[in-house]
GROMACS .gro file of C-alpha atoms in nm:
model
  349
    1UNK     CA    1  -1.691  -2.492   6.298
    2UNK     CA    2  -1.332  -2.465   6.343
    3UNK     CA    3  -1.216  -2.742   6.592
    4UNK     CA    4  -1.250  -3.111   6.650
    5UNK     CA    5  -1.438  -3.018   7.021
    6UNK     CA    6  -1.697  -2.819   6.816
    7UNK     CA    7  -1.806  -3.066   6.546
    8UNK     CA    8  -2.123  -3.240   6.561
    9UNK     CA    9  -2.010  -3.606   6.606
   10UNK     CA   10  -2.358  -3.758   6.541
   11UNK     CA   11  -2.381  -3.548   6.226
   12UNK     CA   12  -2.047  -3.670   6.093
   13UNK     CA   13  -2.137  -4.013   6.150
   14UNK     CA   14  -2.463  -3.981   5.942
   15UNK     CA   15  -2.264  -3.801   5.675
   16UNK     CA   16  -1.985  -4.016   5.648
   17UNK     CA   17  -2.188  -4.338   5.632
   18UNK     CA   18  -2.485  -4.173   5.382
   19UNK     CA   19  -2.226  -4.086   5.138
   20UNK     CA   20  -2.076  -4.408   5.124
   21UNK     CA   21  -2.406  -4.572   5.057
   22UNK     CA   22  -2.432  -4.308   4.756
   23UNK     CA   23  -2.101  -4.408   4.603
   24UNK     CA   24  -2.224  -4.785   4.636
   25UNK     CA   25  -2.563  -4.723   4.512
   26UNK     CA   26  -2.447  -4.571   4.185
   27UNK     CA   27  -2.192  -4.838   4.131
   28UNK     CA   28  -2.434  -5.111   4.163
   29UNK     CA   29  -2.699  -4.916   3.957
   30UNK     CA   30  -2.458  -4.825   3.664
   31UNK     CA   31  -2.277  -5.131   3.493
   32UNK     CA   32  -2.136  -5.313   3.372
   33UNK     CA   33  -1.915  -5.422   3.659
   34UNK     CA   34  -2.202  -5.450   3.872
   35UNK     CA   35  -2.377  -5.652   3.627
   36UNK     CA   36  -2.089  -5.924   3.642
   37UNK     CA   37  -2.017  -5.870   4.048
   38UNK     CA   38  -2.375  -5.967   4.073
   39UNK     CA   39  -2.315  -6.340   3.992
   40UNK     CA   40  -2.125  -6.342   4.333
   41UNK     CA   41  -2.343  -6.119   4.540
   42UNK     CA   42  -2.690  -6.093   4.374
   43UNK     CA   43  -2.896  -5.987   4.698
   44UNK     CA   44  -2.632  -5.738   4.775
   45UNK     CA   45  -2.629  -5.565   4.435
   46UNK     CA   46  -2.990  -5.583   4.450
   47UNK     CA   47  -3.046  -5.377   4.749
   48UNK     CA   48  -2.743  -5.142   4.690
   49UNK     CA   49  -2.911  -5.066   4.343
   50UNK     CA   50  -3.273  -5.031   4.460
   51UNK     CA   51  -3.262  -4.964   4.824
   52UNK     CA   52  -2.943  -4.774   4.911
   53UNK     CA   53  -3.064  -4.453   4.759
   54UNK     CA   54  -3.271  -4.409   5.063
   55UNK     CA   55  -2.943  -4.247   5.186
   56UNK     CA   56  -3.044  -3.949   5.033
   57UNK     CA   57  -3.316  -3.896   5.306
   58UNK     CA   58  -2.999  -3.861   5.561
   59UNK     CA   59  -2.887  -3.563   5.362
   60UNK     CA   60  -3.175  -3.410   5.342
   61UNK     CA   61  -3.252  -3.414   5.723
   62UNK     CA   62  -2.911  -3.328   5.799
   63UNK     CA   63  -2.921  -3.056   5.555
   64UNK     CA   64  -3.226  -2.903   5.758
   65UNK     CA   65  -3.096  -2.946   6.072
   66UNK     CA   66  -2.759  -2.766   6.014
   67UNK     CA   67  -2.950  -2.471   5.793
   68UNK     CA   68  -3.168  -2.425   6.084
   69UNK     CA   69  -2.864  -2.405   6.319
   70UNK     CA   70  -2.682  -2.165   6.105
   71UNK     CA   71  -2.977  -1.929   6.011
   72UNK     CA   72  -3.181  -1.907   6.316
   73UNK     CA   73  -3.061  -2.117   6.622
   74UNK     CA   74  -3.364  -2.033   6.819
   75UNK     CA   75  -3.609  -2.020   6.523
   76UNK     CA   76  -3.595  -1.641   6.514
   77UNK     CA   77  -3.471  -1.423   6.196
   78UNK     CA   78  -3.210  -1.187   6.313
   79UNK     CA   79  -3.359  -0.835   6.253
   80UNK     CA   80  -3.217  -0.641   5.978
   81UNK     CA   81  -3.099  -0.936   5.786
   82UNK     CA   82  -3.145  -0.948   5.405
   83UNK     CA   83  -3.310  -1.229   5.245
   84UNK     CA   84  -3.137  -1.179   4.886
   85UNK     CA   85  -2.768  -1.188   4.986
   86UNK     CA   86  -2.818  -1.537   5.168
   87UNK     CA   87  -2.975  -1.687   4.873
   88UNK     CA   88  -2.733  -1.543   4.640
   89UNK     CA   89  -2.432  -1.641   4.853
   90UNK     CA   90  -2.551  -2.018   4.905
   91UNK     CA   91  -2.564  -2.031   4.520
   92UNK     CA   92  -2.194  -1.919   4.494
   93UNK     CA   93  -2.100  -2.157   4.746
   94UNK     CA   94  -2.276  -2.441   4.602
   95UNK     CA   95  -2.194  -2.366   4.223
   96UNK     CA   96  -1.834  -2.282   4.236
   97UNK     CA   97  -1.722  -2.658   4.332
   98UNK     CA   98  -2.031  -2.788   4.151
   99UNK     CA   99  -1.948  -2.632   3.811
  100UNK     CA  100  -1.584  -2.770   3.826
  101UNK     CA  101  -1.719  -3.112   3.903
  102UNK     CA  102  -1.952  -3.070   3.597
  103UNK     CA  103  -1.651  -3.015   3.356
  104UNK     CA  104  -1.474  -3.309   3.553
  105UNK     CA  105  -1.805  -3.546   3.468
  106UNK     CA  106  -1.776  -3.401   3.108
  107UNK     CA  107  -1.439  -3.549   3.052
  108UNK     CA  108  -1.479  -3.837   3.257
  109UNK     CA  109  -1.781  -3.940   3.004
  110UNK     CA  110  -1.583  -3.862   2.719
  111UNK     CA  111  -1.287  -4.081   2.815
  112UNK     CA  112  -1.515  -4.375   2.901
  113UNK     CA  113  -1.689  -4.323   2.601
  114UNK     CA  114  -1.369  -4.408   2.423
  115UNK     CA  115  -1.327  -4.764   2.628
  116UNK     CA  116  -1.688  -4.888   2.611
  117UNK     CA  117  -2.042  -4.822   2.501
  118UNK     CA  118  -2.291  -4.822   2.789
  119UNK     CA  119  -2.622  -4.647   2.849
  120UNK     CA  120  -2.476  -4.496   3.187
  121UNK     CA  121  -2.240  -4.273   2.958
  122UNK     CA  122  -2.426  -3.907   2.929
  123UNK     CA  123  -2.388  -3.776   2.580
  124UNK     CA  124  -2.177  -3.474   2.527
  125UNK     CA  125  -2.362  -3.154   2.610
  126UNK     CA  126  -2.486  -2.886   2.424
  127UNK     CA  127  -2.444  -2.508   2.562
  128UNK     CA  128  -2.798  -2.500   2.661
  129UNK     CA  129  -2.776  -2.815   2.841
  130UNK     CA  130  -2.452  -2.693   3.026
  131UNK     CA  131  -2.586  -2.372   3.122
  132UNK     CA  132  -2.878  -2.550   3.256
  133UNK     CA  133  -2.706  -2.721   3.508
  134UNK     CA  134  -2.483  -2.422   3.570
  135UNK     CA  135  -2.820  -2.240   3.671
  136UNK     CA  136  -2.963  -2.545   3.892
  137UNK     CA  137  -3.240  -2.537   3.623
  138UNK     CA  138  -3.173  -2.897   3.417
  139UNK     CA  139  -3.441  -3.119   3.560
  140UNK     CA  140  -3.698  -2.840   3.560
  141UNK     CA  141  -3.608  -2.770   3.162
  142UNK     CA  142  -3.612  -3.151   3.129
  143UNK     CA  143  -3.225  -3.169   3.030
  144UNK     CA  144  -3.039  -3.535   3.069
  145UNK     CA  145  -2.831  -3.500   3.372
  146UNK     CA  146  -2.471  -3.506   3.300
  147UNK     CA  147  -2.356  -3.677   3.648
  148UNK     CA  148  -2.542  -3.884   3.878
  149UNK     CA  149  -2.643  -3.672   4.186
  150UNK     CA  150  -2.652  -3.345   4.058
  151UNK     CA  151  -3.031  -3.321   4.085
  152UNK     CA  152  -2.965  -3.298   4.444
  153UNK     CA  153  -2.764  -2.985   4.419
  154UNK     CA  154  -3.047  -2.805   4.258
  155UNK     CA  155  -3.298  -2.939   4.496
  156UNK     CA  156  -3.060  -2.860   4.796
  157UNK     CA  157  -3.052  -2.479   4.651
  158UNK     CA  158  -3.439  -2.449   4.638
  159UNK     CA  159  -3.447  -2.608   4.980
  160UNK     CA  160  -3.243  -2.354   5.125
  161UNK     CA  161  -3.379  -2.080   4.954
  162UNK     CA  162  -3.753  -2.185   5.081
  163UNK     CA  163  -3.621  -2.222   5.434
  164UNK     CA  164  -3.486  -1.878   5.421
  165UNK     CA  165  -3.803  -1.726   5.272
  166UNK     CA  166  -4.029  -1.894   5.541
  167UNK     CA  167  -3.809  -1.746   5.822
  168UNK     CA  168  -3.805  -1.407   5.654
  169UNK     CA  169  -4.188  -1.423   5.609
  170UNK     CA  170  -4.205  -1.505   5.981
  171UNK     CA  171  -3.986  -1.262   6.131
  172UNK     CA  172  -4.283  -1.042   6.290
  173UNK     CA  173  -4.331  -1.290   6.543
  174UNK     CA  174  -4.124  -1.539   6.771
  175UNK     CA  175  -4.289  -1.878   6.655
  176UNK     CA  176  -4.393  -1.777   6.303
  177UNK     CA  177  -4.089  -1.918   6.135
  178UNK     CA  178  -4.125  -2.248   6.295
  179UNK     CA  179  -4.464  -2.264   6.245
  180UNK     CA  180  -4.457  -2.180   5.861
  181UNK     CA  181  -4.174  -2.448   5.826
  182UNK     CA  182  -4.417  -2.707   6.029
  183UNK     CA  183  -4.707  -2.616   5.789
  184UNK     CA  184  -4.476  -2.678   5.477
  185UNK     CA  185  -4.359  -2.979   5.614
  186UNK     CA  186  -4.713  -3.138   5.661
  187UNK     CA  187  -4.829  -2.995   5.310
  188UNK     CA  188  -4.541  -3.194   5.200
  189UNK     CA  189  -4.595  -3.520   5.368
  190UNK     CA  190  -4.949  -3.564   5.313
  191UNK     CA  191  -4.971  -3.403   4.953
  192UNK     CA  192  -4.645  -3.308   4.751
  193UNK     CA  193  -4.463  -3.621   4.843
  194UNK     CA  194  -4.684  -3.856   4.739
  195UNK     CA  195  -4.707  -3.763   4.366
  196UNK     CA  196  -4.351  -3.826   4.218
  197UNK     CA  197  -4.458  -3.556   3.937
  198UNK     CA  198  -4.351  -3.293   4.216
  199UNK     CA  199  -3.995  -3.441   4.239
  200UNK     CA  200  -3.836  -3.182   4.039
  201UNK     CA  201  -3.921  -2.914   4.320
  202UNK     CA  202  -3.832  -2.867   4.683
  203UNK     CA  203  -4.200  -2.888   4.787
  204UNK     CA  204  -4.159  -3.251   4.727
  205UNK     CA  205  -3.857  -3.294   4.957
  206UNK     CA  206  -3.948  -3.005   5.207
  207UNK     CA  207  -4.098  -3.285   5.453
  208UNK     CA  208  -3.750  -3.449   5.525
  209UNK     CA  209  -3.551  -3.120   5.509
  210UNK     CA  210  -3.819  -2.938   5.733
  211UNK     CA  211  -3.809  -3.228   5.978
  212UNK     CA  212  -3.423  -3.167   6.035
  213UNK     CA  213  -3.477  -2.794   6.070
  214UNK     CA  214  -3.776  -2.890   6.350
  215UNK     CA  215  -3.521  -3.148   6.511
  216UNK     CA  216  -3.281  -2.859   6.572
  217UNK     CA  217  -3.539  -2.617   6.687
  218UNK     CA  218  -3.718  -2.839   6.944
  219UNK     CA  219  -3.365  -2.896   7.139
  220UNK     CA  220  -3.344  -2.514   7.200
  221UNK     CA  221  -3.676  -2.432   7.388
  222UNK     CA  222  -3.967  -2.564   7.571
  223UNK     CA  223  -4.229  -2.416   7.291
  224UNK     CA  224  -4.025  -2.571   7.000
  225UNK     CA  225  -4.037  -2.891   7.190
  226UNK     CA  226  -4.400  -2.927   7.188
  227UNK     CA  227  -4.394  -2.814   6.805
  228UNK     CA  228  -4.160  -3.085   6.751
  229UNK     CA  229  -4.349  -3.368   6.929
  230UNK     CA  230  -4.692  -3.235   6.716
  231UNK     CA  231  -4.517  -3.253   6.387
  232UNK     CA  232  -4.352  -3.606   6.509
  233UNK     CA  233  -4.709  -3.715   6.561
  234UNK     CA  234  -4.860  -3.590   6.225
  235UNK     CA  235  -4.568  -3.710   6.048
  236UNK     CA  236  -4.669  -4.067   6.202
  237UNK     CA  237  -5.023  -3.997   6.073
  238UNK     CA  238  -4.887  -3.921   5.702
  239UNK     CA  239  -4.702  -4.263   5.709
  240UNK     CA  240  -4.986  -4.451   5.850
  241UNK     CA  241  -5.227  -4.266   5.547
  242UNK     CA  242  -4.958  -4.347   5.281
  243UNK     CA  243  -4.640  -4.566   5.398
  244UNK     CA  244  -4.334  -4.453   5.246
  245UNK     CA  245  -3.984  -4.590   5.337
  246UNK     CA  246  -3.796  -4.280   5.247
  247UNK     CA  247  -4.015  -4.086   5.484
  248UNK     CA  248  -3.983  -4.337   5.794
  249UNK     CA  249  -3.613  -4.319   5.743
  250UNK     CA  250  -3.616  -3.953   5.761
  251UNK     CA  251  -3.856  -3.950   6.067
  252UNK     CA  252  -3.598  -4.207   6.242
  253UNK     CA  253  -3.301  -3.950   6.158
  254UNK     CA  254  -3.468  -3.650   6.277
  255UNK     CA  255  -3.579  -3.792   6.591
  256UNK     CA  256  -3.224  -3.945   6.638
  257UNK     CA  257  -3.074  -3.593   6.599
  258UNK     CA  258  -3.319  -3.429   6.831
  259UNK     CA  259  -3.267  -3.695   7.110
  260UNK     CA  260  -2.862  -3.685   7.082
  261UNK     CA  261  -2.835  -3.308   7.085
  262UNK     CA  262  -3.112  -3.264   7.357
  263UNK     CA  263  -2.910  -3.527   7.558
  264UNK     CA  264  -2.579  -3.358   7.548
  265UNK     CA  265  -2.423  -3.666   7.361
  266UNK     CA  266  -2.291  -3.449   7.082
  267UNK     CA  267  -2.087  -3.258   7.323
  268UNK     CA  268  -1.955  -3.574   7.507
  269UNK     CA  269  -1.875  -3.785   7.232
  270UNK     CA  270  -1.506  -3.785   7.109
  271UNK     CA  271  -1.467  -3.712   6.729
  272UNK     CA  272  -1.303  -4.001   6.546
  273UNK     CA  273  -1.040  -3.881   6.300
  274UNK     CA  274  -1.156  -4.096   6.035
  275UNK     CA  275  -1.545  -4.001   6.044
  276UNK     CA  276  -1.431  -3.649   6.090
  277UNK     CA  277  -1.248  -3.699   5.750
  278UNK     CA  278  -1.545  -3.902   5.558
  279UNK     CA  279  -1.751  -3.614   5.682
  280UNK     CA  280  -1.580  -3.320   5.568
  281UNK     CA  281  -1.504  -3.462   5.213
  282UNK     CA  282  -1.866  -3.580   5.173
  283UNK     CA  283  -1.933  -3.297   4.912
  284UNK     CA  284  -1.647  -3.373   4.713
  285UNK     CA  285  -1.683  -3.737   4.693
  286UNK     CA  286  -2.062  -3.678   4.650
  287UNK     CA  287  -1.964  -3.452   4.316
  288UNK     CA  288  -1.695  -3.653   4.167
  289UNK     CA  289  -1.737  -3.993   4.237
  290UNK     CA  290  -1.967  -4.071   3.932
  291UNK     CA  291  -1.706  -3.998   3.664
  292UNK     CA  292  -1.444  -4.178   3.878
  293UNK     CA  293  -1.672  -4.494   3.890
  294UNK     CA  294  -1.775  -4.450   3.493
  295UNK     CA  295  -1.396  -4.433   3.412
  296UNK     CA  296  -1.315  -4.728   3.618
  297UNK     CA  297  -1.603  -4.913   3.469
  298UNK     CA  298  -1.470  -4.830   3.127
  299UNK     CA  299  -1.117  -4.954   3.216
  300UNK     CA  300  -1.201  -5.288   3.333
  301UNK     CA  301  -1.424  -5.333   3.056
  302UNK     CA  302  -1.163  -5.225   2.791
  303UNK     CA  303  -0.862  -5.359   2.952
  304UNK     CA  304  -0.950  -5.639   3.172
  305UNK     CA  305  -1.109  -5.992   3.086
  306UNK     CA  306  -1.381  -5.987   3.332
  307UNK     CA  307  -1.496  -6.248   3.584
  308UNK     CA  308  -1.747  -6.195   3.889
  309UNK     CA  309  -1.449  -6.185   4.111
  310UNK     CA  310  -1.236  -5.917   3.882
  311UNK     CA  311  -1.571  -5.691   3.848
  312UNK     CA  312  -1.594  -5.663   4.229
  313UNK     CA  313  -1.238  -5.573   4.276
  314UNK     CA  314  -1.311  -5.311   4.005
  315UNK     CA  315  -1.599  -5.176   4.224
  316UNK     CA  316  -1.379  -5.171   4.529
  317UNK     CA  317  -1.106  -4.994   4.373
  318UNK     CA  318  -1.371  -4.725   4.219
  319UNK     CA  319  -1.505  -4.682   4.555
  320UNK     CA  320  -1.161  -4.626   4.678
  321UNK     CA  321  -1.053  -4.384   4.411
  322UNK     CA  322  -1.377  -4.200   4.455
  323UNK     CA  323  -1.286  -4.122   4.849
  324UNK     CA  324  -0.936  -4.031   4.727
  325UNK     CA  325  -1.058  -3.798   4.427
  326UNK     CA  326  -1.303  -3.647   4.668
  327UNK     CA  327  -1.041  -3.566   4.928
  328UNK     CA  328  -0.858  -3.406   4.645
  329UNK     CA  329  -1.129  -3.221   4.513
  330UNK     CA  330  -1.202  -3.127   4.887
  331UNK     CA  331  -0.855  -2.992   4.951
  332UNK     CA  332  -0.771  -2.820   4.606
  333UNK     CA  333  -1.113  -2.672   4.482
  334UNK     CA  334  -1.343  -2.640   4.793
  335UNK     CA  335  -1.088  -2.498   5.014
  336UNK     CA  336  -0.830  -2.404   4.760
  337UNK     CA  337  -1.000  -2.159   4.542
  338UNK     CA  338  -1.208  -1.969   4.770
  339UNK     CA  339  -1.482  -2.164   4.921
  340UNK     CA  340  -1.296  -2.283   5.261
  341UNK     CA  341  -1.487  -2.429   5.504
  342UNK     CA  342  -1.770  -2.518   5.303
  343UNK     CA  343  -1.915  -2.849   5.315
  344UNK     CA  344  -2.211  -2.972   5.099
  345UNK     CA  345  -2.391  -3.142   5.382
  346UNK     CA  346  -2.331  -2.851   5.625
  347UNK     CA  347  -2.534  -2.578   5.496
  348UNK     CA  348  -2.489  -2.344   5.764
  349UNK     CA  349  -2.151  -2.316   5.580
   0.00000   0.00000   0.00000
């Protein structure tokens, strides 16, 4: 996507809003500023710390939507396309900015530990722990996370690789790719997503991710639309069997994406510069906001006599600094060192 006219405006809006909720969720979840600010706004802080995490579902659905758009716009694997290079390219695109962000997280934790003691500060990593993070295996190997949200980078890589594999396996028949995806979506919704023991693997999250992929495909051809309607009905049945708010949100987002795309509104809406900017920097903000928030929390704890009002001001500053740091990271790292054009929530690249 090279110009504003080519942007998917509704996708930009979803990404821009979801990343703000993620930053605010982590600000509210990890004190001590939020602990003090809760005296002023207890209900808001409780909602942000417990419920705002559901914004991750937006990322999952949008990720699947854009991955399907980039990999197989009509649900058909391109002849001669090789599986391994796609997966390797995805890893390199993720890992480049991500490893630099990990180093910033380690440095931020070290600085914050000089100014406060708090259980939100990760311990300095050993070589094995850092290597496991680089290889996106930290959760699978049971290592403590070096930054909030790094689990999602690993899950995204798993999800994208799994989608590539399913499309590759379905290359011998026109509908087999989307059908395989649908089958795994249902397996996730009815089984894997109901057991938290699976939450270190893509199978737990594939219900939401696959709904995003199907939301794209069902706008392309009539046969895919029937497949999308069938999946929607079965997803509703899965919710009736075991209601999960995260899956309900994923279903709403996927349905909205399909309706907006099918109606042509994406093409008629004008891109708002602020929304487009927030969408472009979303991955940068996602990667660097936690060490920024950690350092601001520590600085206020060390240098500012805390009151609820000052704590709320500190949270607002941490939010603003996170956006600025994310924008700088996007310009200097994502685009500046060879990953130009890559945005975390646009797996199509």
